[in-house]
Amino acid sequence: GESVGLHLPTLSVQEGDNSIINCAYSNSASDYFIWYKQESGKGPQFIIDIRSNMDKRQGQRVTVLLNKTVKHLSLQIAATQPGDSAVYFCAEFGNQFYFGTGTSLTVIP
Amino acid sequence: GAVVSQHPSWVICKSGTSVKIECRSLDFQATTMFWYRQFPKQSLMLMATSNEGSKATYEQGVEKDKFLINHASLTLSTLTVTSAHPEDSSFYICSARPPVGAAKKSAKNIQYFGAGTRLSVL
């Protein structure tokens, strides 16, 4: 795996606003992507996934967008709530499973 | 989603002692489990891939004699940090992947994570 131990970028949003978290992936052969949410002191939790034959997938209050041309993945959270405050990681899977550096989301009440 | 149990959630030990962390998949058989290490405010770093019934595959830079992995059954993998030192203090997380065919097609490569183990070495 090539998860890189870089310090996390941060994003602050007002409660009720929409959040967009971005992720650039490196392997053009990756065909499966997952967004995970990690709260402080806990393990990552699955949020939503998408395969490379799709460019958009919606869940409950979350939408994942995939742009294979520029190798970019985004997670949109609608009507962000304080409980959404966490670190969000994207993960790509081709031959191996790689995590992105993560983004720390803080929701301001 | 599937449940992966990790134990203990927090362990404090003296320098020089060994610590064992358990990872169990509770509702599926996991032929492959993964061990990650995470420093504060950093991403997860894959340490090793644990394969049931065979030797673990370690990532570059990870000492296999320091971090012993045993995957003796389809539901249990253990990570033993031998002769722990303060620099080993970290958050260790395991994950398990359902075998091919056990998960729906769109999620065939999904990994389910344990809650993590915080190791503090004094």
PDB file of C-alpha atoms in Angstrom:
ATOM      1  CA  GLY A   1       0.000   0.000   0.000  1.00  0.00           C
ATOM      2  CA  GLU A   2       1.064   3.518  -0.572  1.00  0.00           C
ATOM      3  CA  SER A   3      -0.913   5.443   1.977  1.00  0.00           C
ATOM      4  CA  VAL A   4       1.142   8.521   2.683  1.00  0.00           C
ATOM      5  CA  GLY A   5       1.340   9.958   6.178  1.00  0.00           C
ATOM      6  CA  LEU A   6       0.692  13.590   5.325  1.00  0.00           C
ATOM      7  CA  HIS A   7      -1.016  16.058   7.608  1.00  0.00           C
ATOM      8  CA  LEU A   8      -4.701  16.387   6.874  1.00  0.00           C
ATOM      9  CA  PRO A   9      -6.243  19.328   5.051  1.00  0.00           C
ATOM     10  CA  THR A  10      -9.226  20.821   6.836  1.00  0.00           C
ATOM     11  CA  LEU A  11     -12.635  22.054   5.786  1.00  0.00           C
ATOM     12  CA  SER A  12     -15.025  24.076   7.932  1.00  0.00           C
ATOM     13  CA  VAL A  13     -18.656  24.514   6.986  1.00  0.00           C
ATOM     14  CA  GLN A  14     -21.693  26.067   8.598  1.00  0.00           C
ATOM     15  CA  GLU A  15     -24.379  23.715   9.831  1.00  0.00           C
ATOM     16  CA  GLY A  16     -27.003  23.287   7.137  1.00  0.00           C
ATOM     17  CA  ASP A  17     -24.661  24.116   4.267  1.00  0.00           C
ATOM     18  CA  ASN A  18     -23.525  21.565   1.735  1.00  0.00           C
ATOM     19  CA  SER A  19     -20.001  20.166   1.984  1.00  0.00           C
ATOM     20  CA  ILE A  20     -17.778  19.047  -0.840  1.00  0.00           C
ATOM     21  CA  ILE A  21     -14.722  16.969  -0.087  1.00  0.00           C
ATOM     22  CA  ASN A  22     -12.308  16.247  -2.890  1.00  0.00           C
ATOM     23  CA  CYS A  23      -9.859  13.468  -3.549  1.00  0.00           C
ATOM     24  CA  ALA A  24      -7.361  12.904  -6.330  1.00  0.00           C
ATOM     25  CA  TYR A  25      -6.399   9.332  -7.031  1.00  0.00           C
ATOM     26  CA  SER A  26      -3.276   8.141  -8.722  1.00  0.00           C
ATOM     27  CA  ASN A  27      -3.901   4.810 -10.415  1.00  0.00           C
ATOM     28  CA  SER A  28      -5.785   4.988 -13.694  1.00  0.00           C
ATOM     29  CA  ALA A  29      -6.386   1.231 -13.383  1.00  0.00           C
ATOM     30  CA  SER A  30      -8.375   1.651 -10.161  1.00  0.00           C
ATOM     31  CA  ASP A  31     -11.935   0.533 -10.766  1.00  0.00           C
ATOM     32  CA  TYR A  32     -13.556   0.764  -7.370  1.00  0.00           C
ATOM     33  CA  PHE A  33     -13.675   3.654  -4.924  1.00  0.00           C
ATOM     34  CA  ILE A  34     -14.943   4.060  -1.395  1.00  0.00           C
ATOM     35  CA  TRP A  35     -15.482   6.999   0.911  1.00  0.00           C
ATOM     36  CA  TYR A  36     -14.923   6.345   4.591  1.00  0.00           C
ATOM     37  CA  LYS A  37     -15.746   8.506   7.611  1.00  0.00           C
ATOM     38  CA  GLN A  38     -13.531   8.328  10.657  1.00  0.00           C
ATOM     39  CA  GLU A  39     -14.545   9.928  13.913  1.00  0.00           C
ATOM     40  CA  SER A  40     -11.929  10.725  16.507  1.00  0.00           C
ATOM     41  CA  GLY A  41     -10.579   7.604  18.184  1.00  0.00           C
ATOM     42  CA  LYS A  42     -12.602   5.235  16.026  1.00  0.00           C
ATOM     43  CA  GLY A  43     -12.067   3.093  12.995  1.00  0.00           C
ATOM     44  CA  PRO A  44     -13.190   4.160   9.511  1.00  0.00           C
ATOM     45  CA  GLN A  45     -16.831   3.615   8.605  1.00  0.00           C
ATOM     46  CA  PHE A  46     -18.064   2.912   5.102  1.00  0.00           C
ATOM     47  CA  ILE A  47     -20.146   5.767   3.664  1.00  0.00           C
ATOM     48  CA  ILE A  48     -20.597   5.111  -0.037  1.00  0.00           C
ATOM     49  CA  ASP A  49     -18.851   3.405  -2.918  1.00  0.00           C
ATOM     50  CA  ILE A  50     -18.748   3.733  -6.676  1.00  0.00           C
ATOM     51  CA  ARG A  51     -17.409   1.640  -9.507  1.00  0.00           C
ATOM     52  CA  SER A  52     -15.536   3.064 -12.449  1.00  0.00           C
ATOM     53  CA  ASN A  53     -18.391   2.386 -14.860  1.00  0.00           C
ATOM     54  CA  MET A  54     -20.405   5.059 -13.064  1.00  0.00           C
ATOM     55  CA  ASP A  55     -19.800   8.775 -12.650  1.00  0.00           C
ATOM     56  CA  LYS A  56     -22.314   9.490  -9.920  1.00  0.00           C
ATOM     57  CA  ARG A  57     -23.923   7.628  -7.080  1.00  0.00           C
ATOM     58  CA  GLN A  58     -26.279   8.922  -4.443  1.00  0.00           C
ATOM     59  CA  GLY A  59     -26.923   7.787  -0.933  1.00  0.00           C
ATOM     60  CA  GLN A  60     -28.744   9.321   1.968  1.00  0.00           C
ATOM     61  CA  ARG A  61     -27.574  12.961   2.059  1.00  0.00           C
ATOM     62  CA  VAL A  62     -24.337  11.956   0.301  1.00  0.00           C
ATOM     63  CA  THR A  63     -23.361  11.900  -3.336  1.00  0.00           C
ATOM     64  CA  VAL A  64     -20.124  10.632  -4.818  1.00  0.00           C
ATOM     65  CA  LEU A  65     -18.900  11.940  -8.143  1.00  0.00           C
ATOM     66  CA  LEU A  66     -16.197  10.253 -10.170  1.00  0.00           C
ATOM     67  CA  ASN A  67     -14.261  11.945 -12.964  1.00  0.00           C
ATOM     68  CA  LYS A  68     -12.009   9.367 -14.510  1.00  0.00           C
ATOM     69  CA  THR A  69     -10.553  11.781 -17.034  1.00  0.00           C
ATOM     70  CA  VAL A  70      -8.803  13.789 -14.347  1.00  0.00           C
ATOM     71  CA  LYS A  71      -8.745  10.991 -11.748  1.00  0.00           C
ATOM     72  CA  HIS A  72     -10.829  12.925  -9.292  1.00  0.00           C
ATOM     73  CA  LEU A  73     -13.376  11.808  -6.742  1.00  0.00           C
ATOM     74  CA  SER A  74     -15.625  13.992  -4.638  1.00  0.00           C
ATOM     75  CA  LEU A  75     -18.029  13.490  -1.774  1.00  0.00           C
ATOM     76  CA  GLN A  76     -20.923  15.864  -1.390  1.00  0.00           C
ATOM     77  CA  ILE A  77     -22.779  16.023   1.906  1.00  0.00           C
ATOM     78  CA  ALA A  78     -26.105  17.808   1.834  1.00  0.00           C
ATOM     79  CA  ALA A  79     -27.344  19.870   4.784  1.00  0.00           C
ATOM     80  CA  THR A  80     -24.230  19.186   6.825  1.00  0.00           C
ATOM     81  CA  GLN A  81     -24.864  18.421  10.479  1.00  0.00           C
ATOM     82  CA  PRO A  82     -22.588  18.579  13.540  1.00  0.00           C
ATOM     83  CA  GLY A  83     -22.508  14.796  13.559  1.00  0.00           C
ATOM     84  CA  ASP A  84     -20.807  14.901  10.184  1.00  0.00           C
ATOM     85  CA  SER A  85     -17.678  16.350  11.760  1.00  0.00           C
ATOM     86  CA  ALA A  86     -14.995  13.752  11.153  1.00  0.00           C
ATOM     87  CA  VAL A  87     -12.107  12.880   8.893  1.00  0.00           C
ATOM     88  CA  TYR A  88     -13.124  11.634   5.474  1.00  0.00           C
ATOM     89  CA  PHE A  89     -10.920   9.333   3.424  1.00  0.00           C
ATOM     90  CA  CYS A  90     -11.271   8.219  -0.117  1.00  0.00           C
ATOM     91  CA  ALA A  91      -9.900   4.823  -1.030  1.00  0.00           C
ATOM     92  CA  GLU A  92      -9.156   3.432  -4.458  1.00  0.00           C
ATOM     93  CA  PHE A  93      -8.888  -0.187  -5.456  1.00  0.00           C
ATOM     94  CA  GLY A  94      -7.156  -1.486  -8.548  1.00  0.00           C
ATOM     95  CA  ASN A  95      -4.757  -4.253  -7.776  1.00  0.00           C
ATOM     96  CA  GLN A  96      -4.344  -2.956  -4.257  1.00  0.00           C
ATOM     97  CA  PHE A  97      -6.238  -0.796  -1.833  1.00  0.00           C
ATOM     98  CA  TYR A  98      -4.928   2.733  -1.284  1.00  0.00           C
ATOM     99  CA  PHE A  99      -6.160   5.458   1.049  1.00  0.00           C
ATOM    100  CA  GLY A 100      -6.074   9.126   0.232  1.00  0.00           C
ATOM    101  CA  THR A 101      -4.655  11.579   2.734  1.00  0.00           C
ATOM    102  CA  GLY A 102      -8.039  12.468   4.167  1.00  0.00           C
ATOM    103  CA  THR A 103      -9.855  15.700   4.912  1.00  0.00           C
ATOM    104  CA  SER A 104     -10.889  16.857   8.349  1.00  0.00           C
ATOM    105  CA  LEU A 105     -14.423  18.273   8.233  1.00  0.00           C
ATOM    106  CA  THR A 106     -15.580  20.573  11.019  1.00  0.00           C
ATOM    107  CA  VAL A 107     -19.207  21.627  11.138  1.00  0.00           C
ATOM    108  CA  ILE A 108     -19.843  24.938  12.835  1.00  0.00           C
ATOM    109  CA  PRO A 109     -23.189  25.055  14.672  1.00  0.00           C
TER     110      PRO A 109
ATOM    111  CA  GLY B   1     -22.726  -3.523   7.024  1.00  0.00           C
ATOM    112  CA  ALA B   2     -20.476  -6.264   8.259  1.00  0.00           C
ATOM    113  CA  VAL B   3     -18.989  -6.171  11.740  1.00  0.00           C
ATOM    114  CA  VAL B   4     -15.318  -6.346  12.554  1.00  0.00           C
ATOM    115  CA  SER B   5     -14.406  -6.445  16.206  1.00  0.00           C
ATOM    116  CA  GLN B   6     -11.037  -5.285  17.465  1.00  0.00           C
ATOM    117  CA  HIS B   7      -9.719  -5.825  20.970  1.00  0.00           C
ATOM    118  CA  PRO B   8      -8.495  -4.186  23.111  1.00  0.00           C
ATOM    119  CA  SER B   9      -9.587  -0.665  22.301  1.00  0.00           C
ATOM    120  CA  TRP B  10      -6.806   0.856  24.390  1.00  0.00           C
ATOM    121  CA  VAL B  11      -3.718  -0.624  25.916  1.00  0.00           C
ATOM    122  CA  ILE B  12      -1.006   0.993  27.987  1.00  0.00           C
ATOM    123  CA  CYS B  13       2.168  -0.980  28.478  1.00  0.00           C
ATOM    124  CA  LYS B  14       5.707  -0.616  29.707  1.00  0.00           C
ATOM    125  CA  SER B  15       8.571  -0.343  27.284  1.00  0.00           C
ATOM    126  CA  GLY B  16       9.953  -3.751  26.402  1.00  0.00           C
ATOM    127  CA  THR B  17       6.722  -5.691  26.798  1.00  0.00           C
ATOM    128  CA  SER B  18       4.755  -7.305  23.999  1.00  0.00           C
ATOM    129  CA  VAL B  19       1.169  -6.467  23.167  1.00  0.00           C
ATOM    130  CA  LYS B  20      -1.318  -8.576  21.235  1.00  0.00           C
ATOM    131  CA  ILE B  21      -4.215  -7.026  19.336  1.00  0.00           C
ATOM    132  CA  GLU B  22      -7.059  -9.169  18.037  1.00  0.00           C
ATOM    133  CA  CYS B  23      -9.211  -8.588  14.987  1.00  0.00           C
ATOM    134  CA  ARG B  24     -12.331 -10.674  14.438  1.00  0.00           C
ATOM    135  CA  SER B  25     -14.806 -10.708  11.602  1.00  0.00           C
ATOM    136  CA  LEU B  26     -18.099 -11.477  13.295  1.00  0.00           C
ATOM    137  CA  ASP B  27     -20.481 -12.203  10.454  1.00  0.00           C
ATOM    138  CA  PHE B  28     -18.351 -13.346   7.564  1.00  0.00           C
ATOM    139  CA  GLN B  29     -15.274 -15.426   6.935  1.00  0.00           C
ATOM    140  CA  ALA B  30     -12.318 -13.286   6.013  1.00  0.00           C
ATOM    141  CA  THR B  31      -9.526 -14.948   4.110  1.00  0.00           C
ATOM    142  CA  THR B  32      -7.781 -11.594   4.007  1.00  0.00           C
ATOM    143  CA  MET B  33      -7.382  -9.064   6.754  1.00  0.00           C
ATOM    144  CA  PHE B  34      -5.327  -5.911   6.821  1.00  0.00           C
ATOM    145  CA  TRP B  35      -3.433  -4.091   9.541  1.00  0.00           C
ATOM    146  CA  TYR B  36      -2.995  -0.335   9.464  1.00  0.00           C
ATOM    147  CA  ARG B  37      -1.217   2.163  11.613  1.00  0.00           C
ATOM    148  CA  GLN B  38      -2.376   5.720  12.018  1.00  0.00           C
ATOM    149  CA  PHE B  39      -0.592   8.660  13.615  1.00  0.00           C
ATOM    150  CA  PRO B  40      -2.589  11.662  14.869  1.00  0.00           C
ATOM    151  CA  LYS B  41      -4.065  13.723  12.068  1.00  0.00           C
ATOM    152  CA  GLN B  42      -2.599  11.476   9.426  1.00  0.00           C
ATOM    153  CA  SER B  43      -3.925   8.942   7.001  1.00  0.00           C
ATOM    154  CA  LEU B  44      -3.941   5.206   7.496  1.00  0.00           C
ATOM    155  CA  MET B  45      -0.725   3.459   6.567  1.00  0.00           C
ATOM    156  CA  LEU B  46      -0.975  -0.154   5.517  1.00  0.00           C
ATOM    157  CA  MET B  47       1.419  -2.298   7.524  1.00  0.00           C
ATOM    158  CA  ALA B  48       0.644  -5.775   6.293  1.00  0.00           C
ATOM    159  CA  THR B  49      -1.852  -8.036   4.622  1.00  0.00           C
ATOM    160  CA  SER B  50      -2.827 -11.047   6.660  1.00  0.00           C
ATOM    161  CA  ASN B  51      -3.740 -14.186   4.735  1.00  0.00           C
ATOM    162  CA  GLU B  52      -5.478 -17.083   6.453  1.00  0.00           C
ATOM    163  CA  GLY B  53      -3.247 -20.102   6.638  1.00  0.00           C
ATOM    164  CA  SER B  54      -0.180 -18.462   5.165  1.00  0.00           C
ATOM    165  CA  LYS B  55       2.418 -15.868   5.989  1.00  0.00           C
ATOM    166  CA  ALA B  56       1.505 -12.222   6.107  1.00  0.00           C
ATOM    167  CA  THR B  57       2.702  -9.851   3.415  1.00  0.00           C
ATOM    168  CA  TYR B  58       4.439  -6.854   4.917  1.00  0.00           C
ATOM    169  CA  GLU B  59       4.751  -3.432   3.377  1.00  0.00           C
ATOM    170  CA  GLN B  60       8.143  -1.962   2.746  1.00  0.00           C
ATOM    171  CA  GLY B  61       9.722  -0.607   5.891  1.00  0.00           C
ATOM    172  CA  VAL B  62       7.594  -2.642   8.295  1.00  0.00           C
ATOM    173  CA  GLU B  63       9.628  -5.012  10.457  1.00  0.00           C
ATOM    174  CA  LYS B  64       8.012  -8.425  10.350  1.00  0.00           C
ATOM    175  CA  ASP B  65       9.862  -9.561  13.473  1.00  0.00           C
ATOM    176  CA  LYS B  66       8.599  -6.515  15.310  1.00  0.00           C
ATOM    177  CA  PHE B  67       5.000  -6.790  14.211  1.00  0.00           C
ATOM    178  CA  LEU B  68       4.021 -10.442  14.262  1.00  0.00           C
ATOM    179  CA  ILE B  69       0.840 -11.339  12.444  1.00  0.00           C
ATOM    180  CA  ASN B  70      -1.048 -14.576  12.816  1.00  0.00           C
ATOM    181  CA  HIS B  71      -4.186 -15.414  10.840  1.00  0.00           C
ATOM    182  CA  ALA B  72      -4.973 -18.834  12.212  1.00  0.00           C
ATOM    183  CA  SER B  73      -8.650 -18.939  11.347  1.00  0.00           C
ATOM    184  CA  LEU B  74     -11.064 -17.381   8.895  1.00  0.00           C
ATOM    185  CA  THR B  75     -12.412 -15.052  11.553  1.00  0.00           C
ATOM    186  CA  LEU B  76      -9.366 -14.069  13.580  1.00  0.00           C
ATOM    187  CA  SER B  77      -6.123 -12.260  12.880  1.00  0.00           C
ATOM    188  CA  THR B  78      -3.760 -11.073  15.588  1.00  0.00           C
ATOM    189  CA  LEU B  79      -1.052  -8.438  15.567  1.00  0.00           C
ATOM    190  CA  THR B  80       1.619  -8.692  18.238  1.00  0.00           C
ATOM    191  CA  VAL B  81       3.858  -5.714  18.805  1.00  0.00           C
ATOM    192  CA  THR B  82       6.981  -7.297  20.261  1.00  0.00           C
ATOM    193  CA  SER B  83       9.245  -5.474  22.692  1.00  0.00           C
ATOM    194  CA  ALA B  84       7.196  -2.313  22.343  1.00  0.00           C
ATOM    195  CA  HIS B  85       8.888   1.059  22.675  1.00  0.00           C
ATOM    196  CA  PRO B  86       7.435   4.557  22.974  1.00  0.00           C
ATOM    197  CA  GLU B  87       7.858   5.142  19.235  1.00  0.00           C
ATOM    198  CA  ASP B  88       5.429   2.254  18.657  1.00  0.00           C
ATOM    199  CA  SER B  89       2.694   4.249  20.350  1.00  0.00           C
ATOM    200  CA  SER B  90       0.020   4.727  17.729  1.00  0.00           C
ATOM    201  CA  PHE B  91      -3.488   3.839  16.664  1.00  0.00           C
ATOM    202  CA  TYR B  92      -3.642   0.398  15.083  1.00  0.00           C
ATOM    203  CA  ILE B  93      -6.620  -0.512  12.925  1.00  0.00           C
ATOM    204  CA  CYS B  94      -7.546  -3.780  11.290  1.00  0.00           C
ATOM    205  CA  SER B  95      -9.894  -4.411   8.434  1.00  0.00           C
ATOM    206  CA  ALA B  96     -11.387  -7.488   6.855  1.00  0.00           C
ATOM    207  CA  ARG B  97     -12.549  -8.157   3.351  1.00  0.00           C
ATOM    208  CA  PRO B  98     -15.332 -10.617   2.569  1.00  0.00           C
ATOM    209  CA  PRO B  99     -14.294 -13.385   0.190  1.00  0.00           C
ATOM    210  CA  VAL B 100     -15.137 -13.092  -3.498  1.00  0.00           C
ATOM    211  CA  GLY B 101     -18.778 -13.961  -3.992  1.00  0.00           C
ATOM    212  CA  ALA B 102     -19.790 -13.180  -0.453  1.00  0.00           C
ATOM    213  CA  ALA B 103     -20.434  -9.521  -1.137  1.00  0.00           C
ATOM    214  CA  LYS B 104     -22.597  -7.974  -3.808  1.00  0.00           C
ATOM    215  CA  LYS B 105     -20.772  -7.225  -7.001  1.00  0.00           C
ATOM    216  CA  SER B 106     -20.504  -3.520  -6.456  1.00  0.00           C
ATOM    217  CA  ALA B 107     -18.851  -4.049  -3.089  1.00  0.00           C
ATOM    218  CA  LYS B 108     -16.600  -6.980  -3.849  1.00  0.00           C
ATOM    219  CA  ASN B 109     -13.494  -5.145  -2.752  1.00  0.00           C
ATOM    220  CA  ILE B 110     -14.922  -3.390   0.253  1.00  0.00           C
ATOM    221  CA  GLN B 111     -13.056  -3.495   3.521  1.00  0.00           C
ATOM    222  CA  TYR B 112     -14.783  -3.316   6.880  1.00  0.00           C
ATOM    223  CA  PHE B 113     -12.809  -1.774   9.685  1.00  0.00           C
ATOM    224  CA  GLY B 114     -12.461  -2.475  13.348  1.00  0.00           C
ATOM    225  CA  ALA B 115     -12.781   0.332  15.871  1.00  0.00           C
ATOM    226  CA  GLY B 116      -9.031   0.536  16.320  1.00  0.00           C
ATOM    227  CA  THR B 117      -6.635  -0.003  19.204  1.00  0.00           C
ATOM    228  CA  ARG B 118      -4.798   2.848  20.834  1.00  0.00           C
ATOM    229  CA  LEU B 119      -1.376   1.670  22.009  1.00  0.00           C
ATOM    230  CA  SER B 120       0.468   3.799  24.527  1.00  0.00           C
ATOM    231  CA  VAL B 121       3.954   2.623  25.438  1.00  0.00           C
ATOM    232  CA  LEU B 122       5.430   4.215  28.536  1.00  0.00           C
TER     233      LEU B 122
END
